[in-house]
Amino acid sequence: MIRAVVWNENVHEQESDVVRGIYPDGIHGCIAAALNTVDGVTATTATLQDPEHGLPQDRLDDTDVLIWWGHAAHGDVSDAVCDRVCDAVLAGMGVIFLHSSHFAKPFKKLMGTACNLTWREAGEKERIWVTEPGHPIAAGLPNPFELENEEMYGEPFGVPQPLETVFLSWFEGGEAFRSGLTYRRGAGNVFYFRPGHETYPTYHQPVIQRVLANAVRWAHNPMPRLNDVHGAPNVPIENALEPLTQKGGRLHKDGEDGFR
């Protein structure tokens, strides 16, 4: 069973009647409910308002795939939780960043770039093309598929070159955007998926729910988690795989941590 956690800052649902009307159980509740209908997946939720944002270390240790939605409160996410999430990804936890989570602290840290883009909130049509029809995330999807109303994101998108571009979006106003990108960070699989503006019922759409179910399966790494992802141990001469003698000077003693 793949254990997924759907994280949402849960701010718009509390402040906007429009968003609350579309997602009475929150964006996180909508996504988790859809994932809980998928064979082999069990989904729970966490929010910004929970202690430790709902992501203490023991919960991340038991999470196979984390789905992250944020927009208005990126800066309210604690650096400690951000670091904890990123370390879990490096150790092998899968992670899916949705829509405006391109500016989420963990995404920006994992990407190492500005993650900026152009945007427009006009409720325009989004046509999404599958550019990798053989990719597991695209399994069972029509090509293309459309969303009647969405927020526009446009290029350039300030992210590193992805491993794969699974989806490409066209918008009614003419812009295009790489809307489904995969990465590998350490032992963790990372997927960014663009659709999901909070004032539209995007996550109620069966085709989007299919993408997320596919992405959870793809992001899951069944291998055991890596230990100490920041470790950089010194290997003494006597532990070398081949016989070795010291040559030249040295700064460090055997077993030292080294400089950081």
mmCIF file of N, CA and C in Angstrom, residues 237 240-245:
data_model
loop_
_atom_site.group_PDB
_atom_site.id
_atom_site.type_symbol
_atom_site.label_atom_id
_atom_site.label_comp_id
_atom_site.label_asym_id
_atom_site.label_seq_id
_atom_site.Cartn_x
_atom_site.Cartn_y
_atom_site.Cartn_z
ATOM 1 N N ILE A 237 42.889 5.349 6.053
ATOM 2 C CA ILE A 237 43.737 4.603 5.127
ATOM 3 C C ILE A 237 43.584 3.104 5.325
ATOM 4 N N ALA A 240 40.760 1.459 3.414
ATOM 5 C CA ALA A 240 40.699 1.519 1.955
ATOM 6 C C ALA A 240 40.525 0.117 1.386
ATOM 7 N N LEU A 241 39.870 0.024 0.233
ATOM 8 C CA LEU A 241 39.618 -1.277 -0.365
ATOM 9 C C LEU A 241 40.892 -1.932 -0.872
ATOM 10 N N GLU A 242 41.874 -1.143 -1.231
ATOM 11 C CA GLU A 242 43.165 -1.661 -1.689
ATOM 12 C C GLU A 242 44.259 -1.159 -0.746
ATOM 13 N N PRO A 243 45.394 -1.900 -0.640
ATOM 14 C CA PRO A 243 46.494 -1.449 0.229
ATOM 15 C C PRO A 243 46.937 -0.041 -0.160
ATOM 16 N N LEU A 244 47.163 0.804 0.846
ATOM 17 C CA LEU A 244 47.432 2.210 0.593
ATOM 18 C C LEU A 244 48.367 2.744 1.664
ATOM 19 N N THR A 245 49.314 3.580 1.259
ATOM 20 C CA THR A 245 50.195 4.259 2.199
ATOM 21 C C THR A 245 49.998 5.758 2.051
#
